mmCIF file of C-alpha atoms in Angstrom:
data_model
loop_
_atom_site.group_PDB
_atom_site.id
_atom_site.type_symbol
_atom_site.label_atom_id
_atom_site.label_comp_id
_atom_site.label_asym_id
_atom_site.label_seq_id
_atom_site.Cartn_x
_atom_site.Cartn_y
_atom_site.Cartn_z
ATOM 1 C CA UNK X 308 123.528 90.457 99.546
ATOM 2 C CA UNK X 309 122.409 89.333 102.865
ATOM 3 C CA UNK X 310 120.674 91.591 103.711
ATOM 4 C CA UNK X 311 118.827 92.013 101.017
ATOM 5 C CA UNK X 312 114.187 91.808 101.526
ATOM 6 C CA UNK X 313 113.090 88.621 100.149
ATOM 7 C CA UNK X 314 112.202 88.653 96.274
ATOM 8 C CA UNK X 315 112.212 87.042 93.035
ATOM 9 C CA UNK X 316 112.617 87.532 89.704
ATOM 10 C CA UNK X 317 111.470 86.898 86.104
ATOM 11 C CA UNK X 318 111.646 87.790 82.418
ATOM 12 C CA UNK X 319 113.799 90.553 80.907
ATOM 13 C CA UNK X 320 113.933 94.118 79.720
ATOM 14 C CA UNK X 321 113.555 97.089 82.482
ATOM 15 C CA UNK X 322 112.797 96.368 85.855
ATOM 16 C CA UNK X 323 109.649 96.645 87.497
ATOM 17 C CA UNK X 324 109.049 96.119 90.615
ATOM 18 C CA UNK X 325 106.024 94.038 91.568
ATOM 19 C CA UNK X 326 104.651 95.184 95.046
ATOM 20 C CA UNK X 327 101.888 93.069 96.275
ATOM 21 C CA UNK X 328 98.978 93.615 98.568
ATOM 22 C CA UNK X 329 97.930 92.181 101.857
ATOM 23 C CA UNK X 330 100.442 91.038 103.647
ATOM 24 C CA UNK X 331 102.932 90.915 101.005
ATOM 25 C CA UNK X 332 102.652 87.131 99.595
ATOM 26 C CA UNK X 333 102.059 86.888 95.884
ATOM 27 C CA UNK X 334 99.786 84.542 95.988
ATOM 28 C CA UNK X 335 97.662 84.250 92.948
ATOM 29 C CA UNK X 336 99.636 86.573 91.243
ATOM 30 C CA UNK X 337 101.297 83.739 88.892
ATOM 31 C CA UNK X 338 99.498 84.561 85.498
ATOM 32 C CA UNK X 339 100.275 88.221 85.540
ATOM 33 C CA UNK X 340 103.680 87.954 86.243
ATOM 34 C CA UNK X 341 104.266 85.456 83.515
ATOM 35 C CA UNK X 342 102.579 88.387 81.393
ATOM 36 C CA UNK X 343 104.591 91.184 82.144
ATOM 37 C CA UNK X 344 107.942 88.750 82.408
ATOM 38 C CA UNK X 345 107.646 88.592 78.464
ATOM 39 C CA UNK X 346 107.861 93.053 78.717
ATOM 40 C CA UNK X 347 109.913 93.292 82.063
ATOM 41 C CA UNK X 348 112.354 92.381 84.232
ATOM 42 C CA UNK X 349 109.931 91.520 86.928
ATOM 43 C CA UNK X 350 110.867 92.070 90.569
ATOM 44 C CA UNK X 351 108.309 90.415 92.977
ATOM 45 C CA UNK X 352 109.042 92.005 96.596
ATOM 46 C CA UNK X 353 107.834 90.002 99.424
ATOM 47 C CA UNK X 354 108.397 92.175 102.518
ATOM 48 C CA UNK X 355 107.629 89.952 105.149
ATOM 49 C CA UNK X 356 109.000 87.001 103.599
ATOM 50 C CA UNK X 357 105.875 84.936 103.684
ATOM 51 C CA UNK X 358 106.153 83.209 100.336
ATOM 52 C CA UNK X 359 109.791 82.036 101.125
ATOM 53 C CA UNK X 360 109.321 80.044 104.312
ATOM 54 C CA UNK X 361 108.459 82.437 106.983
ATOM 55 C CA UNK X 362 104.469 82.393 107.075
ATOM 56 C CA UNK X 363 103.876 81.161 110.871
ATOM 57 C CA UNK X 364 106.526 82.852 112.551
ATOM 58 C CA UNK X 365 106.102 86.043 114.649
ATOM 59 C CA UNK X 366 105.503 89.418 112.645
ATOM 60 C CA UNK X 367 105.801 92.710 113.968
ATOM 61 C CA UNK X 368 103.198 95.844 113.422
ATOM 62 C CA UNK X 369 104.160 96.817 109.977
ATOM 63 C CA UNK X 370 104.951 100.290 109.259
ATOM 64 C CA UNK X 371 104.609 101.755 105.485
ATOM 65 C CA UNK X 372 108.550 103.376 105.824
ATOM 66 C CA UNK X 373 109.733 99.881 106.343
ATOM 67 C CA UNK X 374 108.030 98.244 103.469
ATOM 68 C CA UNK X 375 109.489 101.141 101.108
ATOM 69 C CA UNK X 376 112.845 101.111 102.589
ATOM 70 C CA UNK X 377 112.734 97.518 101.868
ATOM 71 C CA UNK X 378 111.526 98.086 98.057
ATOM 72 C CA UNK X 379 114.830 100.771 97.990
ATOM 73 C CA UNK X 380 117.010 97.830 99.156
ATOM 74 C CA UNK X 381 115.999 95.236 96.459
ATOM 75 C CA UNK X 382 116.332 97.600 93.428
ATOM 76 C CA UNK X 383 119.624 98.494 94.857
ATOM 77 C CA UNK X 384 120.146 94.813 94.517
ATOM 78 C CA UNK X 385 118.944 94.006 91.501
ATOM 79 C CA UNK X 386 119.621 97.644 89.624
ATOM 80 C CA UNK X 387 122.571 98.755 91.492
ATOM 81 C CA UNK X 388 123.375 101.041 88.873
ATOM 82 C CA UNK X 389 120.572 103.427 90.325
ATOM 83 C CA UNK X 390 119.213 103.293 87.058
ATOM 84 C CA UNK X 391 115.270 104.232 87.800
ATOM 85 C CA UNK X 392 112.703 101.202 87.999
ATOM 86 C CA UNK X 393 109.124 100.958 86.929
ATOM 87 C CA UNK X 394 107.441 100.109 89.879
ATOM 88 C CA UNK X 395 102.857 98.431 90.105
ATOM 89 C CA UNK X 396 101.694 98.011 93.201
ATOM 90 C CA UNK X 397 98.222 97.317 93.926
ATOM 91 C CA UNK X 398 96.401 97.721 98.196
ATOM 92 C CA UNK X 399 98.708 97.783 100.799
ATOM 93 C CA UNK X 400 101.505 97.594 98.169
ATOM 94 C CA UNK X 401 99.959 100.275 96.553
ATOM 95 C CA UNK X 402 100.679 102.027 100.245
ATOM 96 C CA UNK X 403 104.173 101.063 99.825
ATOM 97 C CA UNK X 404 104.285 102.382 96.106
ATOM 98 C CA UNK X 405 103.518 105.405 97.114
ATOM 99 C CA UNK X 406 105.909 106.073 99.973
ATOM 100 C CA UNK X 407 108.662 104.668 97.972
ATOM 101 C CA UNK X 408 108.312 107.414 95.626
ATOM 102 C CA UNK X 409 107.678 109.731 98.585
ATOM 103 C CA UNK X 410 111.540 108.926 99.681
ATOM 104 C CA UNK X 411 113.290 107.834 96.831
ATOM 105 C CA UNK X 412 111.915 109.494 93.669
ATOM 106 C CA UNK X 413 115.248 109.301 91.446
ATOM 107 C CA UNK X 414 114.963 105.205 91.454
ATOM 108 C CA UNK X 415 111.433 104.997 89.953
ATOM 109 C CA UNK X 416 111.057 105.915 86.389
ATOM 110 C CA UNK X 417 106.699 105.731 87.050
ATOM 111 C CA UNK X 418 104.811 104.159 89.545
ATOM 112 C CA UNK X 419 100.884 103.264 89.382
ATOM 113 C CA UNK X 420 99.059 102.647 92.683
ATOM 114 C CA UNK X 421 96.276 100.550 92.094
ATOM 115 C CA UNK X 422 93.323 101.188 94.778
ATOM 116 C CA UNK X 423 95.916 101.856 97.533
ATOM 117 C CA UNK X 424 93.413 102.242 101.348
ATOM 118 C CA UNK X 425 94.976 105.555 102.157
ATOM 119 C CA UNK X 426 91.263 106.358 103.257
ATOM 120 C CA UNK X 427 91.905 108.946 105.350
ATOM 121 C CA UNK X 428 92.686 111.741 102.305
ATOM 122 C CA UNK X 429 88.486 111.241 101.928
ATOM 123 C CA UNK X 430 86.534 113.852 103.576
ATOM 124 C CA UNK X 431 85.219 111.319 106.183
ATOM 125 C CA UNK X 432 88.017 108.963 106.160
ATOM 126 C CA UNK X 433 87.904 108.636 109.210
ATOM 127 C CA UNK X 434 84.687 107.027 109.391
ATOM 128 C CA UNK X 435 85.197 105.167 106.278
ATOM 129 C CA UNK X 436 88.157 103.629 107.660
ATOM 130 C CA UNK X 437 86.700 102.739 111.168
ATOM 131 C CA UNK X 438 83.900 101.195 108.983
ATOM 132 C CA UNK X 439 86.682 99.289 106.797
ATOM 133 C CA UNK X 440 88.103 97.851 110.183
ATOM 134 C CA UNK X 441 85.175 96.759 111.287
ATOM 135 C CA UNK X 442 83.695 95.453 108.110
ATOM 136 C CA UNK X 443 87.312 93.209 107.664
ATOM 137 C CA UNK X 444 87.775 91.916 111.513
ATOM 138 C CA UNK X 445 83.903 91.081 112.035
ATOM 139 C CA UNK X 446 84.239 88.167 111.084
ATOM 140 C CA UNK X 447 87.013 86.965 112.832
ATOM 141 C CA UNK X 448 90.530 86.963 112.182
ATOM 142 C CA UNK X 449 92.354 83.998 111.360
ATOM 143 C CA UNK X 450 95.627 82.978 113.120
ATOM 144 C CA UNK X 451 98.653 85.270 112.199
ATOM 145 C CA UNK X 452 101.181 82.740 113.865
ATOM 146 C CA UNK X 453 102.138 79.181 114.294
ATOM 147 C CA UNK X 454 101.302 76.660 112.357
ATOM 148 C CA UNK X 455 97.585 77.701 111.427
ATOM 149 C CA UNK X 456 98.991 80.807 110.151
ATOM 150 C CA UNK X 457 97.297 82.795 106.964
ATOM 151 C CA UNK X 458 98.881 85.467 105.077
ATOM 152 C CA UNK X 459 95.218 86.949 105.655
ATOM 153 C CA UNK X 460 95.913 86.812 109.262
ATOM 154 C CA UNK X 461 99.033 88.430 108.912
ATOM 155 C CA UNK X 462 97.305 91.331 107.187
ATOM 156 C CA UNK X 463 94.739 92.028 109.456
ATOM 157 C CA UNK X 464 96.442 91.504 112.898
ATOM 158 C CA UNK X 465 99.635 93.423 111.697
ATOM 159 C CA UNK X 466 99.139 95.661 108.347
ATOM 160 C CA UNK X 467 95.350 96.890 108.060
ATOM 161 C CA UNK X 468 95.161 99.605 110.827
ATOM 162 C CA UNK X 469 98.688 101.159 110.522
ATOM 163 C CA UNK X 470 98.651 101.272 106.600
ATOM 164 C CA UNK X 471 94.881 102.527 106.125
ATOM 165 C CA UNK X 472 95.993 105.638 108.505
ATOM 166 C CA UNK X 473 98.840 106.554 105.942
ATOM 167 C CA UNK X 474 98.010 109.535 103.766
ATOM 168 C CA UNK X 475 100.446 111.033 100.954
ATOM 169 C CA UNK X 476 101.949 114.408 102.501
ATOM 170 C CA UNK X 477 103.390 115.508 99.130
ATOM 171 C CA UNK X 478 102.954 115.915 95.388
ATOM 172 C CA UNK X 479 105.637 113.925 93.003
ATOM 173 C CA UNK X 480 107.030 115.629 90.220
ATOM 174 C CA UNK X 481 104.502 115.587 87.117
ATOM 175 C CA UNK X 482 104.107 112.439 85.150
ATOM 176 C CA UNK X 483 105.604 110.064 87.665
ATOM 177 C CA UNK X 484 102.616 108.515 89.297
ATOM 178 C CA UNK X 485 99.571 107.194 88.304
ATOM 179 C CA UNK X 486 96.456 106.326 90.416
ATOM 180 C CA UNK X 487 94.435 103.291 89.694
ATOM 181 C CA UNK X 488 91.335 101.538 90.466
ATOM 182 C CA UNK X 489 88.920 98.768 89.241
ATOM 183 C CA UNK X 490 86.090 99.425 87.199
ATOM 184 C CA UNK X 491 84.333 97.305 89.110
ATOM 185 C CA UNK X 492 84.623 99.191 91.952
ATOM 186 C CA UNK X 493 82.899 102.083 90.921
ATOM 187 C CA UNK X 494 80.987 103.140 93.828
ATOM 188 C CA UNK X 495 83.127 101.477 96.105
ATOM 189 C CA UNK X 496 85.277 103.185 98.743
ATOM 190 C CA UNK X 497 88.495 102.310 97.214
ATOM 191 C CA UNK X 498 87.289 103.307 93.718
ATOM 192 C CA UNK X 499 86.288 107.063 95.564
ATOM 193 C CA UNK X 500 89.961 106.901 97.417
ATOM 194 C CA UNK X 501 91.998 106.471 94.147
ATOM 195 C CA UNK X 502 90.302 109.097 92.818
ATOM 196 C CA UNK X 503 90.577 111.407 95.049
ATOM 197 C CA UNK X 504 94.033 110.878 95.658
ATOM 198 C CA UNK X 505 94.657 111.559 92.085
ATOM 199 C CA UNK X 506 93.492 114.906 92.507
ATOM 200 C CA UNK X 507 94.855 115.625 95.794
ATOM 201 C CA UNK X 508 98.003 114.622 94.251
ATOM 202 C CA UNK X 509 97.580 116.260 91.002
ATOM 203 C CA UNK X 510 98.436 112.926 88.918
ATOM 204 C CA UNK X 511 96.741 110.628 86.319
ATOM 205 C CA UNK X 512 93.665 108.991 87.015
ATOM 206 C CA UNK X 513 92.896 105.306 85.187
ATOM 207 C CA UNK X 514 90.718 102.227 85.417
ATOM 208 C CA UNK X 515 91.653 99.010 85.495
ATOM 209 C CA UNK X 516 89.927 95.777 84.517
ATOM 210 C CA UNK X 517 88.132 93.837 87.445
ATOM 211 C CA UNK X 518 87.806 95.236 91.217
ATOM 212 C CA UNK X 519 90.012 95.269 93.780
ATOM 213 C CA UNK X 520 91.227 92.196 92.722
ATOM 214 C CA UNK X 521 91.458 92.783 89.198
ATOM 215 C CA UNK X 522 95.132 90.866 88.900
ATOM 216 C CA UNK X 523 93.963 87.892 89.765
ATOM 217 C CA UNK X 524 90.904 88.024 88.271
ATOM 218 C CA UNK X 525 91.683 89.682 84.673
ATOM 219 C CA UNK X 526 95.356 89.204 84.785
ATOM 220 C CA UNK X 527 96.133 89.079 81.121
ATOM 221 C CA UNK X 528 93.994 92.286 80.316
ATOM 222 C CA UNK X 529 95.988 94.247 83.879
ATOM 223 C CA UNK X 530 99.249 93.743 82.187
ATOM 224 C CA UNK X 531 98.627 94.754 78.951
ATOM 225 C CA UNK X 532 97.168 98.225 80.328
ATOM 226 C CA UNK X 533 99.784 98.300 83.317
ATOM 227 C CA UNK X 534 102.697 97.962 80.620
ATOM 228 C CA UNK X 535 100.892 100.855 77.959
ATOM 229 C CA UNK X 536 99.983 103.111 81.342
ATOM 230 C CA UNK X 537 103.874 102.753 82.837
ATOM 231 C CA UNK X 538 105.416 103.238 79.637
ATOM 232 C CA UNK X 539 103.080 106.320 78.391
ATOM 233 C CA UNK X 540 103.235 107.729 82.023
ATOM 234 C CA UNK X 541 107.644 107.490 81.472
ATOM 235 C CA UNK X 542 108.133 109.373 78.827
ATOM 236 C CA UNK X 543 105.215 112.121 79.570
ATOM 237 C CA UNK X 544 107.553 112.298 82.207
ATOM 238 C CA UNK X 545 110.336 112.060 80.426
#
């Protein structure tokens, strides 16, 4: 399909589908896919296309809808049954998790949102995330274009501000999402997000190993508790 998002796959058994953070490349993110690949069907969505030749050329302000409407579009492709999809995805794709099963519950079977920056569901969230902003473009911002370009550049000049001001506006159904965050971000800002998302949201609450970057750094030990939370979460669901 031609007009299907850029993505690959790996492994078999049910789909999930891998949404990363940043700006979308899944970079780094070799060793837990090779994990889950021996559980899952695993669907790596790359929304901008970075990882398959199009890192340098001009990108857009990013919107959250467009991301999920893009995850819709690649299970369509790659489930086209409408059969539902497990579905990780960890920062901004943890954004994009969320809104996906915001718009199109029937095609995920359970999603877990690891430390996703909706920070403005915290009572000061709007300070936190001025201070997040701040904190992330202080010290300069590499190049999002040309041949210089950094998917780290990308993120910050065209995905931090307009996905850290999205916020959840309704409850899924019970069982079908979970919240996570690193237990090494315990008293961290993401850590207190996650959390209170859960409860805003009324959902399941777990840690995972490592900090915000707990895939790449603990990737082994991630997939072995992303695989027993998405397939406990399915059929409490169920």
């Amino acid at each position: 399909m031609t007009d299907t998002p850029y993505h690959d796959i790996a492994g078999r058994g049910p789909v999930l589908l891998l949404l990363p953070g940043g700006a979308g490349h899944p970079m780094g993110l070799g060793p837990l896919i090779e994990r889950l690949a021996t559980r899952f069907t695993v669907v790596t969505y790359d929304p901008l296309g970075l990882a398959h030749g199009r890192l340098g050329r001009p990108v857009a302000q990013q919107r959250v809808e467009d991301w999920s409407e893009g995850a819709r579009r690649v299970l369509d492709a790659v489930a086209p049954g409408g059969e539902p999809a497990y579905v990780f995805g960890t920062s901004s794709g943890g954004i994009a998790a969320l809104d996906l099963l915001a718009r199109h519950p029937e095609r995920t079977a359970h999603v877990v949102a690891h430390e996703p920056p909706c920070l403005t569901v915290l009572p000061d969230g709007a300070a936190r995330r001025a201070e997040l902003i701040e904190q992330m473009e202080g010290s300069g911002r590499p190049p999002a274009e040309g041949g210089s370009a950094t998917p780290m550049g990308v993120f910050l000049a065209r995905i931090l501000r307009p996905f850290t001001a999205y916020a959840p506006t309704a409850a899924p159904a019970p069982g079908r999402l979970t919240l996570a965050a690193g237990a090494d971000s315990r008293g961290q800002v993401l850590y207190a997000t996650a959390e209170s998302l859960a409860t805003r949201m009324g959902c399941a609450f777990t840690e995972f190993p490592g900090g915000h970057l707990g895939t790449l750094e603990r990737p082994v030990e991630c997939a072995d508790l992303l695989t027993e939370t998405l397939r406990t979460g399915a059929r409490t669901s169920a």
